[in-house]
CSV table of C-alpha atoms and ligand atoms in Angstrom, one decimal:
chain,number,residue,atom,x,y,z
A,1,UNK,CA,78.0,17.0,-70.4
A,2,UNK,CA,80.6,16.0,-67.8
A,3,UNK,CA,83.7,15.7,-70.0
A,4,UNK,CA,85.5,18.2,-72.1
A,5,UNK,CA,86.4,15.4,-74.5
A,6,UNK,CA,84.1,12.4,-73.8
A,7,UNK,CA,86.0,10.1,-76.2
A,8,UNK,CA,89.6,10.8,-74.9
A,9,UNK,CA,88.6,10.9,-71.2
A,10,UNK,CA,87.1,7.5,-71.1
A,11,UNK,CA,89.4,5.4,-73.2
A,12,UNK,CA,90.3,1.9,-72.0
A,13,UNK,CA,93.7,1.6,-70.3
A,14,UNK,CA,95.2,-0.4,-73.2
A,15,UNK,CA,94.2,2.3,-75.7
A,16,UNK,CA,96.0,5.0,-73.7
A,17,UNK,CA,99.1,2.9,-73.5
A,18,UNK,CA,99.1,2.2,-77.2
A,19,UNK,CA,98.4,5.8,-78.2
A,20,UNK,CA,101.1,7.2,-75.8
A,21,UNK,CA,103.7,4.7,-77.1
A,22,UNK,CA,103.0,5.6,-80.6
A,23,UNK,CA,103.1,9.4,-79.9
A,24,UNK,CA,106.2,9.0,-77.8
A,25,UNK,CA,108.1,7.3,-80.7
A,26,UNK,CA,107.0,10.2,-83.0
A,27,UNK,CA,108.1,12.8,-80.5
A,28,UNK,CA,111.4,11.0,-80.0
A,29,UNK,CA,112.3,11.0,-83.7
A,30,UNK,CA,111.1,14.6,-84.0
A,31,UNK,CA,113.3,15.7,-81.0
A,32,UNK,CA,116.4,13.9,-82.4
A,33,UNK,CA,115.9,15.7,-85.7
A,34,UNK,CA,115.1,19.2,-84.6
A,35,UNK,CA,116.6,19.9,-81.2
A,36,UNK,CA,120.4,20.2,-80.6
A,37,UNK,CA,120.0,18.9,-77.1
A,38,UNK,CA,118.4,15.7,-78.2
A,39,UNK,CA,120.6,15.2,-81.2
A,40,UNK,CA,123.5,14.9,-78.8
A,41,UNK,CA,121.7,13.2,-75.9
A,42,UNK,CA,119.8,10.5,-77.8
A,43,UNK,CA,122.7,9.4,-80.0
A,44,UNK,CA,122.8,5.7,-80.5
A,45,UNK,CA,119.1,5.1,-79.6
A,46,UNK,CA,116.5,4.9,-82.4
A,47,UNK,CA,112.7,5.1,-82.2
A,48,UNK,CA,112.6,1.5,-83.4
A,49,UNK,CA,114.4,0.5,-80.2
A,50,UNK,CA,111.3,1.6,-78.2
A,51,UNK,CA,108.9,-1.3,-78.6
A,52,UNK,CA,107.0,-1.1,-75.4
A,53,UNK,CA,106.6,1.4,-72.5
A,54,UNK,CA,109.1,-0.8,-70.6
A,55,UNK,CA,111.7,0.3,-73.1
A,56,UNK,CA,111.5,3.9,-71.9
A,57,UNK,CA,114.1,3.0,-69.3
A,58,UNK,CA,116.7,2.9,-72.0
A,59,UNK,CA,116.3,6.6,-72.5
A,60,UNK,CA,118.2,9.0,-70.2
A,61,UNK,CA,116.1,11.5,-68.2
A,62,UNK,CA,116.3,15.2,-69.1
A,63,UNK,CA,117.5,17.4,-66.3
A,64,UNK,CA,116.9,21.2,-65.9
A,65,UNK,CA,120.6,21.8,-65.4
A,66,UNK,CA,121.6,20.4,-68.8
A,67,UNK,CA,118.8,22.4,-70.4
A,68,UNK,CA,120.3,25.6,-69.1
A,69,UNK,CA,123.6,24.7,-70.7
A,70,UNK,CA,122.0,24.1,-74.1
A,71,UNK,CA,120.2,27.4,-73.9
A,72,UNK,CA,123.4,29.3,-74.1
A,73,UNK,CA,124.0,28.6,-77.8
A,74,UNK,CA,122.3,30.2,-80.9
A,75,UNK,CA,119.6,31.0,-81.8
A,76,UNK,CA,119.1,33.4,-79.0
A,77,UNK,CA,117.4,33.1,-76.5
A,78,UNK,CA,116.2,29.5,-76.9
A,79,UNK,CA,119.4,27.9,-78.1
A,80,UNK,CA,119.5,24.1,-78.6
A,81,UNK,CA,116.1,23.6,-76.9
A,82,UNK,CA,114.1,25.1,-79.8
A,83,UNK,CA,112.3,22.5,-81.9
A,84,UNK,CA,111.0,24.7,-84.6
A,85,UNK,CA,112.1,27.5,-86.9
A,86,UNK,CA,112.6,30.6,-84.8
A,87,UNK,CA,110.4,32.7,-87.1
A,88,UNK,CA,107.5,30.4,-86.2
A,89,UNK,CA,107.7,31.2,-82.5
A,90,UNK,CA,104.8,33.4,-81.5
A,91,UNK,CA,105.0,33.6,-77.7
A,92,UNK,CA,107.8,33.9,-75.2
A,93,UNK,CA,107.5,32.5,-71.7
A,94,UNK,CA,110.0,31.8,-69.0
A,95,UNK,CA,110.4,29.9,-65.7
A,96,UNK,CA,110.3,31.8,-62.5
A,97,UNK,CA,114.0,31.2,-61.8
A,98,UNK,CA,113.5,30.2,-58.1
A,99,UNK,CA,116.0,27.4,-58.5
A,100,UNK,CA,118.6,29.2,-60.7
A,101,UNK,CA,118.8,31.0,-64.1
A,102,UNK,CA,115.4,31.0,-65.8
A,103,UNK,CA,114.7,28.9,-68.8
A,104,UNK,CA,113.2,30.6,-71.8
A,105,UNK,CA,110.4,28.7,-73.4
A,106,UNK,CA,109.3,29.2,-77.0
A,107,UNK,CA,105.7,28.5,-78.2
A,108,UNK,CA,104.6,28.4,-81.8
A,109,UNK,CA,101.0,29.1,-82.5
A,110,UNK,CA,100.3,25.3,-82.8
A,111,UNK,CA,102.2,24.4,-79.6
A,112,UNK,CA,100.4,27.1,-77.7
A,113,UNK,CA,97.1,25.8,-78.9
A,114,UNK,CA,98.1,22.3,-77.8
A,115,UNK,CA,98.9,23.7,-74.3
A,116,UNK,CA,95.6,25.5,-74.1
A,117,UNK,CA,93.7,22.4,-75.1
A,118,UNK,CA,95.3,20.4,-72.3
A,119,UNK,CA,94.4,23.2,-69.8
A,120,UNK,CA,90.8,23.1,-71.0
A,121,UNK,CA,90.6,19.5,-69.6
A,122,UNK,CA,91.8,20.9,-66.2
A,123,UNK,CA,89.3,23.7,-66.2
A,124,UNK,CA,86.4,21.7,-67.3
A,125,UNK,CA,87.2,18.9,-64.9
A,126,UNK,CA,87.0,21.5,-62.1
A,127,UNK,CA,83.5,22.4,-63.1
A,128,UNK,CA,84.2,25.7,-64.9
A,129,UNK,CA,81.4,26.3,-67.5
A,130,UNK,CA,80.2,29.1,-69.7
A,131,UNK,CA,78.0,30.5,-66.9
A,132,UNK,CA,81.2,31.4,-64.9
A,133,UNK,CA,82.6,34.9,-64.9
A,134,UNK,CA,86.2,34.2,-63.9
A,135,UNK,CA,88.4,36.8,-62.2
A,136,UNK,CA,92.2,36.4,-62.6
A,137,UNK,CA,93.7,38.6,-59.8
A,138,UNK,CA,97.1,39.1,-61.4
A,139,UNK,CA,99.2,40.7,-64.0
A,140,UNK,CA,100.6,37.5,-65.7
A,141,UNK,CA,103.9,38.9,-67.0
A,142,UNK,CA,106.1,36.3,-68.7
A,143,UNK,CA,104.9,33.4,-66.5
A,144,UNK,CA,102.9,30.8,-68.1
A,145,UNK,CA,100.3,29.4,-65.7
A,146,UNK,CA,97.8,32.3,-65.8
A,147,UNK,CA,98.2,32.8,-69.5
A,148,UNK,CA,97.1,29.2,-70.0
A,149,UNK,CA,94.2,29.8,-67.5
A,150,UNK,CA,93.3,32.9,-69.5
A,151,UNK,CA,93.2,31.3,-73.0
A,152,UNK,CA,91.6,28.0,-71.7
A,153,UNK,CA,88.8,29.9,-69.9
A,154,UNK,CA,88.0,31.6,-73.2
A,155,UNK,CA,88.0,28.3,-75.1
A,156,UNK,CA,85.8,26.6,-72.5
A,157,UNK,CA,83.4,29.6,-72.9
A,158,UNK,CA,83.8,31.3,-69.5
A,159,UNK,CA,83.9,35.1,-69.3
A,160,UNK,CA,87.4,36.1,-68.4
A,161,UNK,CA,88.2,39.2,-66.4
A,162,UNK,CA,91.9,40.1,-66.2
A,163,UNK,CA,92.6,41.7,-62.9
A,164,UNK,CA,96.2,43.0,-63.3
A,165,UNK,CA,97.4,46.5,-62.4
A,166,UNK,CA,95.1,46.8,-59.3
A,167,UNK,CA,96.1,46.4,-55.7
A,168,UNK,CA,94.4,43.8,-53.6
A,169,UNK,CA,91.6,46.1,-52.3
A,170,UNK,CA,91.0,47.2,-55.9
A,171,UNK,CA,90.6,43.6,-56.9
A,172,UNK,CA,88.1,42.9,-54.2
A,173,UNK,CA,86.0,45.8,-55.3
A,174,UNK,CA,86.2,44.6,-58.9
A,175,UNK,CA,85.0,41.1,-57.9
A,176,UNK,CA,82.0,42.6,-56.2
A,177,UNK,CA,81.4,45.2,-58.9
A,178,UNK,CA,81.2,42.7,-61.8
A,179,UNK,CA,79.8,39.8,-59.7
A,180,UNK,CA,82.6,37.4,-60.6
A,181,UNK,CA,81.7,33.8,-59.6
A,182,UNK,CA,85.0,32.1,-60.5
A,183,UNK,CA,88.6,32.8,-59.6
A,184,UNK,CA,92.0,31.4,-60.4
A,185,UNK,CA,94.9,32.2,-58.2
A,186,UNK,CA,97.8,30.9,-56.2
A,187,UNK,CA,96.7,29.4,-52.8
A,188,UNK,CA,98.7,32.0,-51.0
A,189,UNK,CA,97.1,34.9,-52.8
A,190,UNK,CA,93.6,33.4,-52.3
A,191,UNK,CA,94.3,33.4,-48.5
A,192,UNK,CA,95.6,37.0,-48.7
A,193,UNK,CA,92.5,38.2,-50.6
A,194,UNK,CA,90.4,36.7,-47.9
A,195,UNK,CA,92.5,38.3,-45.1
A,196,UNK,CA,92.3,41.7,-46.9
A,197,UNK,CA,88.5,41.4,-47.4
A,198,UNK,CA,88.0,40.7,-43.7
A,199,UNK,CA,90.1,43.8,-42.9
A,200,UNK,CA,87.7,45.8,-45.1
A,201,UNK,CA,84.8,44.4,-43.2
A,202,UNK,CA,83.8,42.1,-46.0
A,203,UNK,CA,83.2,38.4,-45.4
A,204,UNK,CA,85.1,36.5,-48.1
A,205,UNK,CA,82.1,34.1,-48.5
A,206,UNK,CA,80.0,37.1,-49.6
A,207,UNK,CA,82.3,37.8,-52.6
A,208,UNK,CA,80.2,35.3,-54.5
A,209,UNK,CA,83.0,33.0,-55.7
A,210,UNK,CA,81.6,29.6,-56.5
A,211,UNK,CA,84.6,27.9,-57.9
A,212,UNK,CA,88.3,28.5,-57.5
A,213,UNK,CA,91.2,26.8,-59.3
A,214,UNK,CA,94.6,27.1,-57.8
A,215,UNK,CA,97.9,27.3,-59.7
A,216,UNK,CA,101.5,28.2,-59.2
A,217,UNK,CA,102.3,26.6,-55.8
A,218,UNK,CA,102.0,23.2,-54.2
A,219,UNK,CA,98.8,23.2,-52.1
A,220,UNK,CA,98.4,21.0,-49.0
A,221,UNK,CA,94.9,19.6,-48.6
A,222,UNK,CA,94.5,21.6,-45.4
A,223,UNK,CA,95.1,24.8,-47.4
A,224,UNK,CA,92.5,23.8,-50.0
A,225,UNK,CA,89.9,23.1,-47.3
A,226,UNK,CA,90.7,26.4,-45.6
A,227,UNK,CA,90.1,28.3,-48.8
A,228,UNK,CA,86.8,26.3,-49.2
A,229,UNK,CA,85.7,27.4,-45.7
A,230,UNK,CA,86.7,31.0,-46.2
A,231,UNK,CA,85.0,31.5,-49.6
A,232,UNK,CA,82.3,28.9,-49.0
A,233,UNK,CA,83.2,27.6,-52.5
A,234,UNK,CA,84.7,24.6,-54.3
A,235,UNK,CA,88.5,24.7,-54.6
A,236,UNK,CA,90.4,22.6,-57.1
A,237,UNK,CA,94.1,22.0,-57.5
A,238,UNK,CA,96.3,21.0,-60.5
A,239,UNK,CA,99.9,20.4,-61.1
A,240,UNK,CA,102.3,21.3,-63.9
A,241,UNK,CA,105.3,23.5,-64.7
A,242,UNK,CA,106.5,25.9,-67.4
A,243,UNK,CA,108.6,23.3,-69.2
A,244,UNK,CA,106.3,20.3,-69.2
A,245,UNK,CA,102.9,22.2,-69.2
A,246,UNK,CA,100.1,21.4,-66.7
A,247,UNK,CA,99.8,17.6,-66.7
A,248,UNK,CA,97.2,16.7,-64.0
A,249,UNK,CA,94.1,18.2,-62.5
A,250,UNK,CA,91.5,17.6,-59.9
A,251,UNK,CA,88.0,16.5,-60.8
A,252,UNK,CA,84.8,17.1,-58.8
A,253,UNK,CA,85.4,14.0,-56.7
A,254,UNK,CA,88.4,15.9,-55.2
A,255,UNK,CA,90.2,12.7,-54.6
A,256,UNK,CA,93.6,13.1,-56.1
A,257,UNK,CA,94.3,14.4,-59.6
A,258,UNK,CA,93.9,12.9,-63.1
A,259,UNK,CA,96.8,12.8,-65.4
A,260,UNK,CA,95.8,14.4,-68.7
A,261,UNK,CA,96.2,11.4,-71.0
A,262,UNK,CA,97.1,10.9,-73.8
A,263,UNK,CA,98.6,14.5,-73.9
A,264,UNK,CA,101.3,13.5,-71.5
A,265,UNK,CA,103.2,10.3,-70.8
A,266,UNK,CA,103.8,10.4,-67.1
A,267,UNK,CA,106.1,8.1,-65.2
A,268,UNK,CA,106.3,8.0,-61.4
A,269,UNK,CA,109.7,6.6,-60.5
A,270,UNK,CA,111.4,5.3,-57.4
A,271,UNK,CA,113.3,8.3,-56.0
A,272,UNK,CA,116.5,6.4,-55.1
A,273,UNK,CA,117.2,4.8,-58.5
A,274,UNK,CA,114.9,6.8,-60.8
A,275,UNK,CA,114.4,3.5,-62.7
A,276,UNK,CA,111.4,1.6,-61.5
A,277,UNK,CA,107.8,2.7,-61.6
A,278,UNK,CA,106.4,2.8,-58.0
A,279,UNK,CA,103.2,1.0,-56.9
A,280,UNK,CA,99.9,2.5,-55.9
A,281,UNK,CA,100.2,4.4,-52.6
A,282,UNK,CA,103.9,4.8,-52.9
A,283,UNK,CA,105.9,8.1,-53.3
A,284,UNK,CA,107.8,8.6,-56.5
A,285,UNK,CA,109.4,11.3,-58.7
A,286,UNK,CA,107.4,12.5,-61.7
A,287,UNK,CA,108.9,12.3,-65.1
A,288,UNK,CA,106.9,13.8,-67.9
A,289,UNK,CA,107.0,13.7,-71.7
A,290,UNK,CA,104.6,16.1,-73.4
A,291,UNK,CA,103.5,14.2,-76.5
A,292,UNK,CA,102.2,16.9,-78.9
A,293,UNK,CA,104.2,20.1,-78.4
A,294,UNK,CA,106.9,20.5,-80.9
A,295,UNK,CA,108.3,24.0,-80.4
A,296,UNK,CA,110.1,22.8,-77.2
A,297,UNK,CA,110.6,19.1,-77.4
A,298,UNK,CA,111.0,17.4,-74.0
A,299,UNK,CA,111.7,13.7,-73.6
A,300,UNK,CA,111.4,12.2,-70.1
A,301,UNK,CA,111.7,15.5,-68.2
A,302,UNK,CA,112.6,15.1,-64.5
A,303,UNK,CA,110.1,17.5,-62.9
A,304,UNK,CA,111.5,16.8,-59.4
A,305,UNK,CA,107.9,16.7,-58.2
A,306,UNK,CA,107.3,14.1,-55.5
A,307,UNK,CA,103.8,12.5,-55.6
A,308,UNK,CA,101.9,9.6,-54.1
A,309,UNK,CA,100.7,7.3,-56.9
A,310,UNK,CA,96.9,7.0,-57.0
A,311,UNK,CA,94.5,4.3,-58.1
A,312,UNK,CA,93.3,4.2,-61.7
A,313,UNK,CA,89.6,4.5,-61.2
A,314,UNK,CA,87.4,7.4,-60.2
A,315,UNK,CA,83.7,8.0,-59.4
A,316,UNK,CA,83.7,10.6,-62.2
A,317,UNK,CA,84.1,7.9,-64.8
A,318,UNK,CA,87.4,9.1,-66.2
A,319,UNK,CA,89.8,6.3,-66.9
A,320,UNK,CA,93.1,8.1,-66.9
A,321,UNK,CA,95.9,7.4,-64.3
A,322,UNK,CA,95.7,9.3,-61.1
A,323,UNK,CA,98.0,10.7,-58.5
A,324,UNK,CA,96.8,10.6,-54.9
A,325,UNK,CA,98.7,13.6,-53.5
A,326,UNK,CA,101.5,16.0,-54.2
A,327,UNK,CA,104.2,15.6,-51.5
A,328,UNK,CA,106.5,18.4,-52.5
A,329,UNK,CA,109.6,18.8,-54.6
A,330,UNK,CA,112.9,16.9,-54.3
A,331,UNK,CA,114.6,20.3,-54.3
A,332,UNK,CA,112.8,21.2,-51.1
A,333,UNK,CA,113.6,18.0,-49.2
A,334,UNK,CA,116.4,18.7,-46.7
A,335,UNK,CA,118.2,16.9,-44.0
A,336,UNK,CA,118.0,18.9,-40.8
A,337,UNK,CA,119.8,17.4,-37.9
A,338,UNK,CA,119.8,14.1,-39.8
A,339,UNK,CA,116.0,14.1,-40.2
A,340,UNK,CA,114.5,14.3,-43.7
A,341,UNK,CA,112.3,17.5,-43.7
A,342,UNK,CA,109.7,18.9,-46.2
A,343,UNK,CA,108.4,22.4,-45.7
A,344,UNK,CA,105.0,21.3,-46.9
A,345,UNK,CA,104.5,19.4,-43.7
A,346,UNK,CA,104.7,22.7,-41.7
A,347,UNK,CA,102.2,24.4,-44.0
A,348,UNK,CA,99.8,21.4,-43.6
A,349,UNK,CA,100.0,21.7,-39.7
A,350,UNK,CA,99.5,25.4,-39.8
A,351,UNK,CA,96.5,25.5,-42.1
A,352,UNK,CA,94.9,22.6,-40.3
A,353,UNK,CA,95.4,23.4,-36.6
A,354,UNK,CA,96.5,27.1,-36.5
A,355,UNK,CA,94.1,29.2,-38.5
A,356,UNK,CA,95.1,32.2,-36.4
A,357,UNK,CA,98.6,32.1,-38.1
A,358,UNK,CA,98.3,34.4,-41.2
A,359,UNK,CA,101.8,34.3,-42.6
A,360,UNK,CA,104.9,32.3,-41.8
A,361,UNK,CA,108.5,31.6,-42.8
A,362,UNK,CA,110.8,28.7,-42.1
A,363,UNK,CA,114.6,29.4,-41.7
A,364,UNK,CA,117.3,26.7,-41.3
A,365,UNK,CA,120.7,27.9,-40.1
A,366,UNK,CA,123.9,26.4,-38.8
A,367,UNK,CA,125.0,27.7,-35.4
A,368,UNK,CA,128.3,26.1,-34.5
A,369,UNK,CA,127.8,22.4,-35.2
A,370,UNK,CA,124.1,22.5,-34.8
A,371,UNK,CA,121.3,23.0,-37.4
A,372,UNK,CA,118.7,25.4,-36.0
A,373,UNK,CA,115.2,25.4,-37.5
A,374,UNK,CA,113.1,28.5,-36.8
A,375,UNK,CA,109.4,29.2,-37.6
A,376,UNK,CA,108.6,32.9,-37.8
A,377,UNK,CA,104.8,33.2,-37.4
A,378,UNK,CA,102.5,36.1,-37.7
A,379,UNK,CA,99.1,35.8,-36.1
A,380,UNK,CA,95.8,37.6,-36.6
A,381,UNK,CA,96.1,41.1,-35.1
A,382,UNK,CA,92.7,40.8,-33.4
A,383,UNK,CA,94.0,38.1,-31.0
A,384,UNK,CA,94.5,39.0,-27.4
A,385,UNK,CA,98.2,39.4,-26.5
A,386,UNK,CA,97.7,37.0,-23.6
A,387,UNK,CA,97.0,34.1,-26.0
A,388,UNK,CA,100.2,34.5,-28.1
A,389,UNK,CA,102.5,32.6,-25.7
A,390,UNK,CA,100.0,29.8,-25.6
A,391,UNK,CA,99.9,29.6,-29.4
A,392,UNK,CA,103.7,29.5,-29.4
A,393,UNK,CA,103.8,26.5,-27.1
A,394,UNK,CA,101.1,24.7,-29.1
A,395,UNK,CA,103.1,25.4,-32.3
A,396,UNK,CA,106.3,23.9,-30.9
A,397,UNK,CA,104.4,20.8,-29.7
A,398,UNK,CA,102.5,20.2,-33.0
A,399,UNK,CA,105.6,20.8,-35.2
A,400,UNK,CA,107.6,18.4,-33.1
A,401,UNK,CA,105.0,15.7,-33.6
A,402,UNK,CA,104.7,16.3,-37.3
A,403,UNK,CA,108.3,16.7,-38.2
A,404,UNK,CA,110.3,15.1,-35.4
A,405,UNK,CA,112.3,18.3,-35.1
A,406,UNK,CA,112.3,20.9,-32.3
A,407,UNK,CA,111.5,24.3,-33.7
A,408,UNK,CA,112.6,27.6,-32.4
A,409,UNK,CA,109.3,29.6,-32.7
A,410,UNK,CA,109.3,33.4,-33.0
A,411,UNK,CA,106.0,35.3,-33.0
A,412,UNK,CA,106.3,38.3,-35.3
A,413,UNK,CA,104.3,41.5,-35.3
A,414,UNK,CA,101.4,41.7,-37.8
A,415,UNK,CA,102.4,42.7,-41.3
A,416,UNK,CA,106.1,42.1,-40.8
A,417,UNK,CA,106.6,39.1,-43.1
A,418,UNK,CA,106.5,39.4,-46.8
A,419,UNK,CA,103.3,38.7,-48.7
A,420,UNK,CA,103.4,36.8,-52.1
A,421,UNK,CA,101.2,36.9,-55.1
A,422,UNK,CA,102.9,34.4,-57.4
A,423,UNK,CA,105.4,31.9,-56.0
A,424,UNK,CA,105.7,32.1,-52.2
A,425,UNK,CA,109.2,31.8,-50.8
A,426,UNK,CA,108.6,30.8,-47.3
A,427,UNK,CA,111.5,28.4,-46.9
A,428,UNK,CA,115.1,29.6,-46.4
A,429,UNK,CA,118.0,27.3,-46.0
A,430,UNK,CA,120.9,29.5,-45.0
A,431,UNK,CA,123.4,26.7,-44.3
A,432,UNK,CA,126.5,26.5,-46.5
A,433,UNK,CA,125.5,24.5,-49.6
A,434,UNK,CA,121.8,24.9,-48.8
A,435,UNK,CA,119.7,26.4,-51.6
A,436,UNK,CA,117.9,29.5,-50.6
A,437,UNK,CA,114.6,29.4,-52.4
B,501,ZN,ZN1,87.7,11.8,-61.3
């Protein structure tokens, strides 16, 4: 069978719209009644005012900043964001805090099961089946993504191997020892495991991984293809967040990502006005309403994810809406010397054209009146020293073409830049007012 839920995944478009509108209205009333944030925010608008999906525009977006404020009241630690009785909360999660104070996220047993079910769609769509023994090379701590992966793999019937409390070498030995054939990891850590395996004299392709599902960071398609080459396996992407859950995943066609409908009502809005839905092939900001999770009600949450809207059909036969590509985050877009810059463009160039670059960091600073953008790059230690100057020149040329900015390129000694397991922080804006993420 190709679908996790054959009925839900092949509904006609009109049915999705109808179901989502009806769920939205229910969630809207629930949020107004149970969450202090929405009691205040949605004053004056009633569920009856929402007669079509077009009426969603009447409802203000929910921003992360206001959620932080509402979290400071009782009951500790969830405050006015909690949608259920605090005694019904069974699991604590939190955001990573890369953009400010973390948000604490409560899950009741029912809400958690709802999240896991949505994740099963992502996993099944990526071809994970009961024959897979899936290695998770992390301790998951309080961060949600790999907990969802853990519980969803069990539900799909895979055999799950938690790989926390080991170093990278130990994890590589474990993969070989138990013959794991599936893995879920951040793209960065997938590359790092491959690098480490090579240094141990092990070809990453010989680890036996057939399928890899990436989480935790935006993944340029060049990085996905690089992982496929290194491990000689199929690599899939998905997108989501701690607050809205994982809301889209890649099917075996590997052509964009399917929105998990009707679990989520996803709008892709024009980034200037945040009002109008963009057309196919256009870039927009993603606004998500999870439609069945009541412990943490969210109405029109501004994810700040920028995506290109995809077409609504797929060779896999699923009928849900698609996104073509993840562009980055509105938080990461910066003006450098008057040019709009996204760090993801640099990663795309490096993974595609510069496989000898093993780690990198981008730093923007102001020197006098000038913005200076620097790429610190670390190359494979096996490369002859004579080729390093040449790589530096090629890097400057390719980055200029891709970003329209002149980069100051510094070649760093092997092992000098930090390595990341969960969220990589490779972009630093040190200018006054610039956010250092
Ligand atoms: Zn598909």
